[in-house]
Amino acid sequence: MIYAVIAFGYQLTFATSGTLNFGQGEALMLGALVGLTLVGLGVNYWVMIPIVCIFGFAQGALVERVGVRPAIKTRSEFGWIMATIALGIIFKNVAENIWGRDDLRFPSPLPEAPIQVLGANVLPMELLVVFGALGMMILVEIFNRKSIYGKAFVATSNDRDAAGLMGINTGMVITFSYALSSLTAAFAGVLVAPLTLTGATMGAVLGLKAFAVAIIGGLSSGMGVVVGGLILGIAETTTGFYLSTGYKDVPGLVLLLLVLTFKPAGLFGKTAIKKV
C-alpha cells in the first residue's frame, strides 16, 4: 500500500500535465524526517501528521514552480525530468546535512507486539499503513468528485486545452497536482517510518519501486496503481519467503518488463490514439 500511495502521486501529476515528479521518494523521506523531528520535540504523532502533510503540500508546489513550470512554458520535452531529479538530489543532500547520514529510529505510536489476523502475526502499525493509505486515496477521490476545485482538476486531466478555454487556471491546477502528490508521499513517509529506519536514503528505493507500480498499473488509472502496488508487494514478499530475500526485487522487474512489452499503457491504462 505504501508503493500504491506513492504511485498515486505519480498518477496525479501525469493526469494534469503529462509530467512526473521523479523526486517523489525524496518527498517521502522529507516527510518522515520532519515528522521524526516534530515527534522528538514532543508533538503527538496524530497531531504531527497534518503538519507534515502541509509541509509536503508546500514542498510539492515548490518543485512544480522551480523545476516543472519553466520546462512546460518552454515546451522542453525532457527538461522537467532532469529538473525533478536534480531537485530530488538537492533535497537528499540537504537532509544529510540537517539530519546526518545515519539511519534513525522512528518511535511507533501503536503497540509493537504483533496481533493475530487470520492466523498471521501482524503489527498494529502495519494495519495502520494499509487503512491509512487507502483512506488518503479515497479522500483524494472524494475531493475530485465532489468539490469545485476537484472538478477543475478532473477537467484539466481530461483535456487541458479545453479546460483553459473554459476559464480554468490550468497552471494553478498543475501546481496543485504536484502539491497533492508530495502531500501523499509525505503522508506515506510518516506511515512507513515506524516500520523501518528513517534516513536521507530511505526514499530512493521506495520512489523507484512506486514508479514501477505506476507503470504496471497504468499511469492513467488510479485503481491501477492500487492493484499494481498490491501485485508488486505480494510478489516481493512471496519470493522472499519461498526463495530468498536476495531475489525479492526480481519478480517486480520481470513483471515490469512484461507489461512494457505486451501492454505499454499498463494493466488498467488506456491507450491513446492521436491523429497526425
XYZ file of N, CA and C in Angstrom:
828
model
N 0.816 -1.208 0.000
C 0.000 0.000 0.000
C 0.854 1.264 0.000
N 2.072 1.168 0.585
C 2.982 2.311 0.508
C 3.381 2.547 -0.944
N 3.709 1.474 -1.668
C 4.011 1.615 -3.101
C 2.837 2.284 -3.814
N 1.626 1.845 -3.484
C 0.437 2.354 -4.169
C 0.219 3.833 -3.911
N 0.386 4.277 -2.652
C 0.097 5.676 -2.337
C 1.144 6.605 -2.957
N 2.408 6.138 -3.072
C 3.420 6.950 -3.762
C 3.130 6.977 -5.257
N 2.790 5.805 -5.820
C 2.451 5.738 -7.239
C 1.217 6.565 -7.560
N 0.305 6.677 -6.594
C -0.878 7.520 -6.758
C -0.465 8.968 -6.993
N 0.613 9.393 -6.327
C 1.150 10.732 -6.548
C 1.681 10.908 -7.959
N 2.340 9.892 -8.496
C 2.789 9.939 -9.895
C 1.596 10.114 -10.826
N 0.526 9.378 -10.535
C -0.657 9.428 -11.390
C -1.315 10.800 -11.362
N -1.302 11.462 -10.207
C -1.917 12.784 -10.071
C -1.255 13.809 -10.991
N 0.092 13.827 -11.009
C 0.789 14.823 -11.831
C 0.728 14.469 -13.309
N 0.788 13.192 -13.625
C 0.730 12.777 -15.032
C -0.622 13.114 -15.647
N -1.689 13.005 -14.830
C -3.036 13.255 -15.336
C -3.209 14.704 -15.774
N -2.619 15.652 -15.046
C -2.860 17.063 -15.345
C -1.856 17.664 -16.312
N -0.614 17.177 -16.285
C 0.428 17.836 -17.082
C 1.227 16.905 -17.981
N 1.004 15.601 -17.861
C 1.807 14.651 -18.639
C 3.241 14.572 -18.140
N 3.511 15.057 -16.927
C 4.856 15.026 -16.356
C 4.831 14.240 -15.042
N 6.010 13.878 -14.574
C 6.146 13.107 -13.341
C 7.179 13.766 -12.444
N 6.968 13.648 -11.156
C 7.939 14.149 -10.182
C 8.849 13.001 -9.779
N 10.054 12.954 -10.360
C 10.975 11.870 -10.037
C 11.648 12.085 -8.687
N 11.193 13.073 -7.941
C 11.652 13.268 -6.573
C 10.610 12.838 -5.550
N 9.661 11.986 -5.960
C 8.632 11.519 -5.033
C 9.234 10.804 -3.826
N 10.278 10.015 -4.072
C 10.928 9.316 -2.966
C 11.513 10.273 -1.954
N 12.065 11.376 -2.441
C 12.639 12.381 -1.526
C 11.534 13.113 -0.764
N 10.361 13.277 -1.380
C 9.231 13.871 -0.654
C 8.819 12.975 0.504
N 8.821 11.665 0.277
C 8.525 10.712 1.343
C 9.569 10.809 2.454
N 10.840 10.853 2.039
C 11.931 10.932 3.006
C 11.845 12.190 3.860
N 11.595 13.342 3.230
C 11.491 14.592 3.973
C 10.308 14.563 4.928
N 9.196 13.992 4.497
C 8.037 13.883 5.375
C 8.352 13.071 6.620
N 9.066 11.956 6.426
C 9.429 11.098 7.557
C 10.377 11.819 8.516
N 11.379 12.515 7.979
C 12.366 13.185 8.828
C 11.770 14.391 9.549
N 10.918 15.155 8.854
C 10.252 16.284 9.517
C 9.331 15.757 10.617
N 8.626 14.645 10.322
C 7.775 14.035 11.338
C 8.564 13.552 12.540
N 9.732 12.952 12.288
C 10.591 12.488 13.380
C 11.050 13.659 14.254
N 11.396 14.772 13.614
C 11.812 15.958 14.364
C 10.679 16.483 15.238
N 9.471 16.542 14.687
C 8.320 17.044 15.457
C 8.010 16.134 16.638
N 8.066 14.818 16.394
C 7.821 13.872 17.497
C 8.900 14.032 18.563
N 10.153 14.244 18.136
C 11.246 14.455 19.080
C 11.064 15.718 19.915
N 10.340 16.699 19.350
C 10.078 17.942 20.086
C 8.869 17.828 21.008
N 8.256 16.649 21.020
C 7.129 16.423 21.914
C 5.767 16.520 21.269
N 5.709 16.701 19.957
C 4.422 16.782 19.262
C 3.821 15.383 19.163
N 2.562 15.251 19.489
C 1.866 13.968 19.396
C 1.863 13.466 17.955
N 2.000 12.156 17.759
C 2.075 11.564 16.407
C 0.875 11.959 15.564
N -0.304 11.925 16.145
C -1.523 12.199 15.373
C -1.656 13.683 15.045
N -1.103 14.551 15.891
C -1.076 15.982 15.594
C -0.003 16.288 14.561
N 1.083 15.503 14.594
C 2.193 15.699 13.660
C 1.785 15.423 12.211
N 0.884 14.468 11.983
C 0.542 14.054 10.619
C 0.023 15.218 9.766
N -0.977 16.003 10.217
C -1.427 17.122 9.369
C -0.356 18.186 9.148
N 0.543 18.372 10.119
C 1.628 19.341 9.936
C 2.564 18.870 8.821
N 2.895 17.581 8.840
C 3.756 17.018 7.792
C 3.064 17.090 6.429
N 1.748 16.880 6.406
C 1.008 16.967 5.132
C 1.074 18.389 4.565
N 0.974 19.389 5.429
C 1.095 20.783 4.982
C 2.497 21.041 4.434
N 3.507 20.513 5.129
C 4.884 20.638 4.656
C 5.042 19.984 3.279
N 4.510 18.773 3.118
C 4.598 18.081 1.836
C 3.895 18.849 0.727
N 2.747 19.434 1.048
C 1.998 20.236 0.077
C 2.851 21.403 -0.424
N 3.501 22.107 0.512
C 4.340 23.251 0.142
C 5.562 22.805 -0.653
N 6.147 21.673 -0.263
C 7.329 21.172 -0.972
C 6.998 20.789 -2.412
N 5.839 20.178 -2.621
C 5.429 19.803 -3.978
C 5.164 21.018 -4.849
N 4.533 22.048 -4.271
C 4.292 23.282 -5.018
C 5.609 23.937 -5.423
N 6.594 23.881 -4.528
C 7.915 24.441 -4.836
C 8.563 23.702 -6.004
N 8.469 22.378 -6.014
C 9.049 21.587 -7.102
C 8.421 21.973 -8.441
N 7.101 22.140 -8.451
C 6.434 22.499 -9.711
C 6.844 23.885 -10.180
N 6.888 24.839 -9.270
C 7.224 26.218 -9.634
C 8.658 26.338 -10.135
N 9.588 25.668 -9.464
C 11.004 25.821 -9.772
C 11.452 24.900 -10.901
N 10.986 23.646 -10.884
C 11.513 22.669 -11.814
C 10.651 22.348 -13.016
N 9.323 22.339 -12.830
C 8.446 21.837 -13.889
C 7.861 22.954 -14.743
N 7.402 24.029 -14.119
C 6.737 25.094 -14.863
C 7.621 25.703 -15.953
N 8.912 26.002 -15.666
C 9.754 26.549 -16.740
C 9.861 25.600 -17.929
N 9.937 24.292 -17.668
C 10.042 23.324 -18.759
C 8.753 23.267 -19.572
N 7.606 23.381 -18.900
C 6.322 23.369 -19.615
C 6.178 24.626 -20.467
N 6.600 25.767 -19.915
C 6.479 27.027 -20.663
C 7.340 27.019 -21.923
N 8.542 26.466 -21.816
C 9.447 26.426 -22.970
C 9.218 25.199 -23.845
N 8.215 24.383 -23.455
C 7.882 23.150 -24.184
C 9.091 22.229 -24.306
N 9.891 22.203 -23.247
C 11.044 21.303 -23.196
C 10.548 19.897 -22.893
N 10.823 18.968 -23.791
C 10.264 17.629 -23.666
C 10.833 16.863 -22.479
N 12.115 17.089 -22.191
C 12.766 16.321 -21.127
C 13.302 17.202 -20.001
N 13.101 18.515 -20.095
C 13.633 19.407 -19.069
C 13.091 19.111 -17.688
N 11.791 18.790 -17.603
C 11.177 18.518 -16.303
C 11.738 17.248 -15.667
N 12.201 16.301 -16.500
C 12.774 15.072 -15.954
C 14.041 15.392 -15.170
N 14.969 16.109 -15.825
C 16.232 16.444 -15.170
C 16.017 17.408 -14.002
N 15.036 18.311 -14.155
C 14.781 19.279 -13.087
C 14.283 18.588 -11.819
N 13.331 17.648 -11.944
C 12.809 16.966 -10.762
C 13.858 16.028 -10.157
N 14.681 15.398 -11.004
C 15.762 14.559 -10.482
C 16.773 15.416 -9.726
N 17.126 16.575 -10.312
C 18.100 17.470 -9.670
C 17.577 17.970 -8.325
N 16.304 18.355 -8.274
C 15.727 18.827 -7.014
C 15.700 17.706 -5.976
N 15.432 16.483 -6.429
C 15.459 15.350 -5.514
C 16.836 15.154 -4.896
N 17.889 15.292 -5.715
C 19.262 15.168 -5.201
C 19.569 16.289 -4.212
N 19.097 17.497 -4.532
C 19.315 18.635 -3.620
C 18.634 18.374 -2.279
N 17.377 17.908 -2.315
C 16.658 17.627 -1.071
C 17.372 16.548 -0.262
N 17.914 15.543 -0.941
C 18.631 14.472 -0.238
C 19.888 15.023 0.438
N 20.635 15.873 -0.272
C 21.841 16.458 0.310
C 21.521 17.369 1.494
N 20.434 18.131 1.361
C 20.013 18.992 2.474
C 19.656 18.147 3.689
N 18.939 17.042 3.452
C 18.555 16.161 4.555
C 19.783 15.559 5.232
N 20.794 15.181 4.441
C 22.010 14.613 5.022
C 22.727 15.634 5.897
N 22.713 16.893 5.494
C 23.385 17.931 6.275
C 22.616 18.306 7.539
N 21.287 18.174 7.507
C 20.480 18.531 8.683
C 20.373 17.357 9.655
N 20.036 16.174 9.133
C 19.774 15.022 9.996
C 20.924 14.003 10.021
N 21.935 14.190 9.188
C 23.055 13.263 9.168
C 22.829 12.106 8.205
N 23.859 11.273 8.059
C 23.797 10.144 7.133
C 23.311 8.857 7.789
N 23.295 8.828 9.116
C 22.894 7.613 9.823
C 21.377 7.463 9.827
N 20.935 6.188 9.795
C 19.507 5.909 9.893
C 19.039 6.085 11.329
N 17.830 6.615 11.494
C 17.285 6.926 12.815
C 16.026 6.106 13.056
N 15.766 5.818 14.315
C 14.562 5.050 14.655
C 13.388 5.991 14.909
N 12.266 5.699 14.281
C 11.041 6.479 14.450
C 10.154 5.744 15.461
N 9.841 6.356 16.596
C 9.021 5.659 17.608
C 7.613 5.374 17.091
N 7.149 4.169 17.359
C 5.823 3.768 16.900
C 4.740 4.315 17.822
N 3.656 4.858 17.266
C 2.567 5.372 18.112
C 1.649 4.266 18.617
N 1.804 3.060 18.073
C 0.952 1.934 18.439
C 1.791 0.845 19.111
N 1.159 -0.069 19.833
C 1.913 -1.165 20.466
C 2.714 -1.955 19.417
N 3.903 -2.383 19.816
C 4.775 -3.088 18.883
C 4.641 -4.597 18.981
N 3.769 -5.081 19.850
C 3.509 -6.519 19.941
C 2.559 -6.932 18.818
N 2.867 -8.001 18.085
C 2.003 -8.427 16.975
C 0.662 -8.949 17.463
N -0.325 -8.846 16.601
C -1.657 -9.389 16.893
C -1.987 -10.449 15.848
N -2.925 -11.326 16.173
C -3.308 -12.410 15.268
C -4.413 -11.937 14.319
N -4.137 -12.055 13.026
C -5.133 -11.742 11.997
C -5.174 -12.909 11.022
N -6.255 -13.690 11.078
C -6.419 -14.862 10.213
C -5.226 -15.813 10.321
N -4.727 -15.990 11.544
C -3.640 -16.925 11.774
C -2.250 -16.377 11.539
N -2.153 -15.110 11.147
C -0.840 -14.494 10.878
C -0.537 -13.440 11.934
N 0.741 -13.306 12.263
C 1.175 -12.253 13.189
C 1.338 -10.943 12.424
N 0.577 -9.946 12.803
C 0.593 -8.654 12.119
C 0.797 -7.549 13.145
N 1.686 -6.615 12.843
C 1.896 -5.470 13.725
C 0.747 -4.471 13.557
N 0.279 -3.874 14.639
C -0.776 -2.860 14.520
C -0.393 -1.733 13.556
N 0.898 -1.363 13.521
C 1.336 -0.295 12.625
C 1.182 -0.690 11.166
N 1.319 -1.990 10.883
C 1.141 -2.455 9.503
C -0.306 -2.298 9.058
N -1.230 -2.542 9.976
C -2.647 -2.334 9.663
C -2.930 -0.850 9.444
N -2.281 0.004 10.238
C -2.455 1.445 10.063
C -1.960 1.887 8.692
N -0.864 1.286 8.221
C -0.342 1.618 6.893
C -1.384 1.303 5.824
N -1.990 0.113 5.910
C -2.976 -0.307 4.900
C -4.178 0.627 4.892
N -4.776 0.817 6.060
C -6.008 1.623 6.130
C -5.720 3.116 5.951
N -4.549 3.564 6.413
C -4.186 4.967 6.218
C -3.972 5.303 4.759
N -3.274 4.417 4.039
C -3.033 4.643 2.614
C -4.338 4.619 1.824
N -5.189 3.634 2.126
C -6.495 3.574 1.450
C -7.321 4.814 1.752
N -7.296 5.235 3.014
C -8.056 6.412 3.402
C -7.602 7.665 2.678
N -6.284 7.843 2.532
C -5.758 9.003 1.824
C -6.231 9.020 0.377
N -6.145 7.880 -0.310
C -6.542 7.830 -1.721
C -8.046 8.029 -1.880
N -8.833 7.509 -0.954
C -10.281 7.701 -1.016
C -10.638 9.169 -0.818
N -9.961 9.839 0.117
C -10.214 11.265 0.354
C -9.909 12.095 -0.888
N -8.805 11.769 -1.580
C -8.455 12.493 -2.797
C -9.516 12.275 -3.870
N -10.009 11.038 -3.988
C -11.048 10.747 -4.977
C -12.342 11.490 -4.652
N -12.703 11.535 -3.378
C -13.913 12.273 -2.970
C -13.754 13.752 -3.293
N -12.552 14.294 -3.014
C -12.276 15.699 -3.317
C -12.451 15.969 -4.813
N -11.934 15.055 -5.650
C -12.022 15.245 -7.097
C -13.455 15.183 -7.604
N -14.275 14.359 -6.967
C -15.634 14.142 -7.460
C -16.646 15.146 -6.908
N -16.408 15.656 -5.686
C -17.440 16.439 -5.011
C -17.166 17.950 -4.966
N -15.893 18.365 -4.981
C -15.602 19.793 -4.836
C -15.417 20.456 -6.197
N -15.642 21.758 -6.250
C -15.483 22.507 -7.494
C -14.026 22.515 -7.938
N -13.111 22.536 -6.962
C -11.693 22.522 -7.301
C -11.282 21.147 -7.831
N -11.883 20.112 -7.249
C -11.615 18.767 -7.737
C -12.131 18.569 -9.149
N -13.282 19.170 -9.453
C -13.826 19.054 -10.807
C -12.943 19.794 -11.811
N -12.335 20.904 -11.370
C -11.374 21.600 -12.239
C -10.152 20.720 -12.481
N -9.758 19.980 -11.455
C -8.644 19.044 -11.574
C -8.974 17.966 -12.607
N -10.179 17.385 -12.505
C -10.593 16.330 -13.427
C -10.703 16.870 -14.847
N -11.253 18.081 -14.983
C -11.396 18.681 -16.313
C -10.036 18.897 -16.964
N -9.069 19.358 -16.189
C -7.726 19.572 -16.723
C -7.092 18.257 -17.135
N -7.323 17.197 -16.358
C -6.748 15.895 -16.696
C -7.377 15.320 -17.952
N -8.666 15.630 -18.188
C -9.336 15.116 -19.385
C -8.894 15.847 -20.654
N -8.810 17.172 -20.582
C -8.405 17.955 -21.756
C -7.930 19.318 -21.256
N -6.614 19.471 -21.157
C -6.062 20.701 -20.580
C -6.395 21.929 -21.409
N -6.321 21.803 -22.730
C -6.610 22.963 -23.587
C -8.071 23.391 -23.470
N -8.988 22.434 -23.503
C -10.415 22.757 -23.376
C -10.711 23.355 -22.007
N -10.080 22.831 -20.960
C -10.290 23.367 -19.614
C -9.823 24.815 -19.537
N -8.698 25.131 -20.192
C -8.209 26.503 -20.215
C -9.161 27.434 -20.931
N -9.751 26.956 -22.026
C -10.709 27.775 -22.775
C -11.984 28.029 -21.972
N -12.294 27.130 -21.043
C -13.488 27.297 -20.204
C -13.217 28.171 -18.983
N -12.022 28.737 -18.885
C -11.714 29.662 -17.804
C -11.003 29.060 -16.616
N -10.641 27.773 -16.690
C -9.931 27.130 -15.580
C -8.455 27.507 -15.647
N -7.898 27.901 -14.532
C -6.475 28.236 -14.450
C -5.687 26.925 -14.401
N -5.336 26.408 -15.582
C -4.695 25.097 -15.646
C -3.307 25.108 -15.001
N -2.618 26.248 -15.043
C -1.315 26.338 -14.394
C -1.430 26.119 -12.896
N -2.466 26.718 -12.299
C -2.695 26.544 -10.868
C -3.090 25.099 -10.558
N -3.844 24.489 -11.449
C -4.251 23.097 -11.247
C -3.033 22.172 -11.273
N -2.098 22.426 -12.186
C -0.881 21.615 -12.254
C -0.053 21.791 -10.987
N 0.063 23.037 -10.511
C 0.774 23.273 -9.252
C 0.111 22.506 -8.112
N -1.213 22.531 -8.094
C -1.949 21.829 -7.043
C -1.723 20.322 -7.127
N -1.650 19.789 -8.353
C -1.443 18.341 -8.503
C -0.082 17.930 -7.962
N 0.938 18.761 -8.192
C 2.266 18.462 -7.644
C 2.262 18.581 -6.127
N 1.578 19.592 -5.618
C 1.493 19.759 -4.166
C 0.777 18.572 -3.529
N -0.291 18.122 -4.170
C -1.058 16.999 -3.632
C -0.267 15.702 -3.711
N 0.512 15.535 -4.781
C 1.307 14.307 -4.915
C 2.385 14.238 -3.839
N 3.036 15.363 -3.554
C 4.049 15.379 -2.499
C 3.418 15.226 -1.118
N 2.206 15.763 -0.954
C 1.490 15.566 0.304
C 1.256 14.078 0.558
N 0.798 13.347 -0.462
C 0.557 11.910 -0.287
C 1.861 11.175 0.008
N 2.965 11.588 -0.623
C 4.257 10.946 -0.362
C 4.736 11.219 1.058
N 4.596 12.471 1.523
C 4.992 12.804 2.892
C 4.155 12.029 3.903
N 2.866 11.885 3.611
C 1.983 11.098 4.478
C 2.433 9.646 4.514
N 2.799 9.105 3.338
C 3.314 7.737 3.288
C 4.590 7.608 4.106
N 5.406 8.662 4.123
C 6.650 8.637 4.877
C 6.425 8.445 6.366
N 5.467 9.179 6.942
C 5.227 9.051 8.390
C 4.465 7.776 8.714
N 3.817 7.160 7.716
C 3.180 5.868 7.940
C 4.209 4.746 8.003
N 5.152 4.755 7.055
C 6.102 3.653 6.950
C 7.295 3.812 7.886
N 7.583 5.041 8.329
C 8.783 5.293 9.137
C 8.849 4.446 10.409
N 7.743 4.276 11.168
C 7.852 3.451 12.377
C 8.155 1.978 12.099
N 7.981 1.535 10.844
C 8.259 0.140 10.491
C 9.655 -0.046 9.933
N 10.316 1.049 9.584
C 11.655 0.976 9.007
C 12.543 1.995 9.715
N 13.786 1.999 9.339
C 14.685 3.045 9.814
C 14.511 4.281 8.946
N 14.602 5.444 9.551
C 14.377 6.707 8.855
C 15.707 7.374 8.555
N 15.907 7.773 7.303
C 17.157 8.420 6.938
C 17.064 9.079 5.582
N 18.131 9.751 5.183
C 18.127 10.521 3.942
C 18.042 9.646 2.701
N 18.363 8.360 2.829
C 18.356 7.473 1.658
C 17.106 6.600 1.584
N 16.190 6.724 2.534
C 15.062 5.804 2.605
C 14.094 5.938 1.429
N 14.064 7.098 0.785
C 13.076 7.317 -0.269
C 13.490 6.852 -1.646
N 14.780 6.611 -1.857
C 15.270 6.302 -3.205
C 14.654 5.022 -3.746
N 14.753 3.935 -2.979
C 14.240 2.641 -3.445
C 12.716 2.654 -3.496
N 12.075 3.231 -2.475
C 10.614 3.280 -2.453
C 10.060 4.067 -3.636
N 10.710 5.201 -3.958
C 10.261 6.006 -5.089
C 10.411 5.278 -6.402
N 11.518 4.541 -6.564
C 11.757 3.803 -7.805
C 10.750 2.665 -7.958
N 10.499 1.941 -6.871
C 9.539 0.837 -6.942
C 8.119 1.358 -7.173
N 7.802 2.494 -6.591
C 6.479 3.081 -6.817
C 6.311 3.495 -8.273
N 7.392 3.947 -8.900
C 7.322 4.281 -10.324
C 7.043 3.021 -11.145
N 7.689 1.916 -10.767
C 7.411 0.641 -11.442
C 5.952 0.247 -11.258
N 5.406 0.475 -10.061
C 3.994 0.191 -9.788
C 3.088 1.024 -10.679
N 3.429 2.317 -10.833
C 2.623 3.203 -11.676
C 2.628 2.727 -13.126
N 3.765 2.241 -13.607
C 3.855 1.733 -14.981
C 3.059 0.438 -15.117
N 3.195 -0.457 -14.128
C 2.490 -1.740 -14.189
C 0.982 -1.531 -14.152
N 0.501 -0.703 -13.237
C -0.934 -0.487 -13.106
C -1.506 0.417 -14.178
N -0.698 1.374 -14.645
C -1.169 2.319 -15.657
C -1.228 3.718 -15.092
N -0.467 4.628 -15.682
C -0.394 5.994 -15.176
C -1.711 6.753 -15.310
N -2.606 6.247 -16.134
C -3.886 6.941 -16.321
C -4.993 6.373 -15.440
N -4.657 5.442 -14.545
C -5.687 4.792 -13.741
C -5.332 4.823 -12.264
N -6.192 5.469 -11.457
C -5.999 5.473 -10.018
C -6.158 4.081 -9.423
N -7.146 3.324 -9.905
C -7.325 1.953 -9.443
C -6.145 1.083 -9.839
N -5.567 1.377 -11.003
C -4.442 0.587 -11.487
C -3.243 0.646 -10.568
N -2.955 1.838 -10.003
C -1.779 1.955 -9.138
C -1.995 1.204 -7.826
N -3.248 1.136 -7.353
C -3.527 0.363 -6.132
C -3.286 -1.117 -6.398
N -3.845 -1.609 -7.500
C -3.672 -3.023 -7.846
C -2.200 -3.318 -8.132
N -1.532 -2.413 -8.834
C -0.108 -2.600 -9.120
C 0.721 -2.669 -7.851
N 0.401 -1.824 -6.865
C 1.117 -1.843 -5.591
C 0.922 -3.158 -4.862
N -0.314 -3.677 -4.872
C -0.587 -4.953 -4.224
C 0.143 -6.092 -4.932
N 0.140 -6.066 -6.265
C 0.822 -7.114 -7.034
C 2.309 -7.136 -6.712
N 2.942 -5.961 -6.754
C 4.384 -5.894 -6.506
C 4.715 -6.282 -5.068
N 3.945 -5.770 -4.106
C 4.206 -6.078 -2.703
C 4.060 -7.565 -2.409
N 2.998 -8.182 -2.917
C 2.779 -9.614 -2.694
C 3.848 -10.439 -3.394
N 4.228 -10.037 -4.611
C 5.268 -10.768 -5.350
C 6.598 -10.724 -4.609
N 6.954 -9.558 -4.070
C 8.208 -9.438 -3.326
C 8.190 -10.291 -2.059
N 7.095 -10.210 -1.306
C 7.007 -10.948 -0.046
C 7.020 -12.455 -0.289
N 6.275 -12.903 -1.290
C 6.210 -14.331 -1.596
C 7.577 -14.858 -2.035
N 8.249 -14.099 -2.899
C 9.574 -14.517 -3.362
C 10.570 -14.558 -2.215
N 10.537 -13.538 -1.350
C 11.450 -13.514 -0.215
C 11.216 -14.661 0.748
N 9.958 -15.116 0.870
C 9.636 -16.197 1.806
C 10.008 -17.565 1.238
N 9.652 -17.815 -0.031
C 9.841 -19.143 -0.602
C 11.216 -19.346 -1.238
N 11.833 -18.276 -1.723
C 13.153 -18.417 -2.344
C 14.224 -17.801 -1.452
N 14.414 -16.502 -1.583
C 15.413 -15.799 -0.783
C 15.131 -14.310 -0.862
N 15.415 -13.595 0.208
C 15.217 -12.147 0.186
C 16.132 -11.483 -0.836
N 17.205 -12.172 -1.228
C 18.096 -11.622 -2.246
C 17.454 -11.554 -3.619
N 16.353 -12.311 -3.819
C 15.668 -12.332 -5.117
C 14.332 -11.603 -5.097
N 13.995 -10.945 -3.992
C 12.647 -10.392 -3.864
C 12.368 -9.255 -4.846
N 13.415 -8.591 -5.350
C 13.206 -7.500 -6.305
C 13.019 -8.002 -7.736
N 13.341 -9.266 -7.984
C 13.315 -9.797 -9.350
C 11.906 -9.872 -9.933
N 10.891 -10.435 -9.230
C 9.557 -10.561 -9.828
C 8.976 -9.228 -10.300
N 9.168 -8.170 -9.508
C 8.639 -6.864 -9.899
C 9.259 -6.355 -11.175
N 10.573 -6.540 -11.317
C 11.258 -6.086 -12.527
C 10.847 -6.917 -13.739
N 10.692 -8.231 -13.526
C 10.240 -9.095 -14.623
C 8.836 -8.702 -15.059
N 7.957 -8.464 -14.087
C 6.585 -8.046 -14.410
C 6.584 -6.714 -15.141
N 7.451 -5.798 -14.719
C 7.552 -4.502 -15.382
C 7.949 -4.676 -16.844
N 8.923 -5.525 -17.110
C 9.366 -5.768 -18.480
C 8.257 -6.396 -19.313
N 7.507 -7.331 -18.718
C 6.411 -7.975 -19.451
C 5.304 -6.975 -19.794
N 4.970 -6.113 -18.827
C 3.929 -5.107 -19.070
C 4.363 -4.136 -20.158
N 5.614 -3.677 -20.097
C 6.120 -2.751 -21.120
C 6.136 -3.394 -22.495
N 6.329 -4.714 -22.536
C 6.389 -5.418 -23.819
C 5.008 -5.648 -24.416
N 4.077 -6.115 -23.592
C 2.786 -6.540 -24.122
C 1.649 -5.544 -23.879
N 1.770 -4.672 -22.889
C 0.711 -3.682 -22.622
C 1.354 -2.402 -22.089
N 1.984 -1.631 -22.975
C 2.758 -0.453 -22.540
C 1.967 0.562 -21.742
N 0.654 0.627 -21.932
C -0.163 1.589 -21.190
C -0.449 1.133 -19.770
N -0.015 -0.078 -19.397
C -0.283 -0.599 -18.060
C -1.491 -1.515 -18.047
N -1.627 -2.282 -16.972
C -2.718 -3.253 -16.895
C -4.087 -2.591 -16.950
N -4.211 -1.400 -16.375
C -5.510 -0.700 -16.343
C -5.465 0.622 -17.127
N -4.351 0.901 -17.779
C -4.206 2.147 -18.517
C -4.943 2.121 -19.847
N -5.218 3.305 -20.346
C -5.897 3.449 -21.633
C -4.904 3.882 -22.702
N -4.940 3.202 -23.823
C -4.075 3.553 -24.930
C -4.700 4.695 -25.730
N -3.967 5.775 -25.859
C -4.470 6.950 -26.589
C -4.071 6.870 -28.046
N -5.007 7.229 -28.924
C -4.743 7.251 -30.361
C -4.768 8.709 -30.823
N -3.685 9.150 -31.445
C -3.604 10.516 -31.911
C -3.603 10.546 -33.426
N -4.394 11.480 -33.976
C -4.383 11.688 -35.422
C -3.357 12.747 -35.772
N -2.529 12.447 -36.704
C -1.457 13.369 -37.099
C -1.771 13.938 -38.474
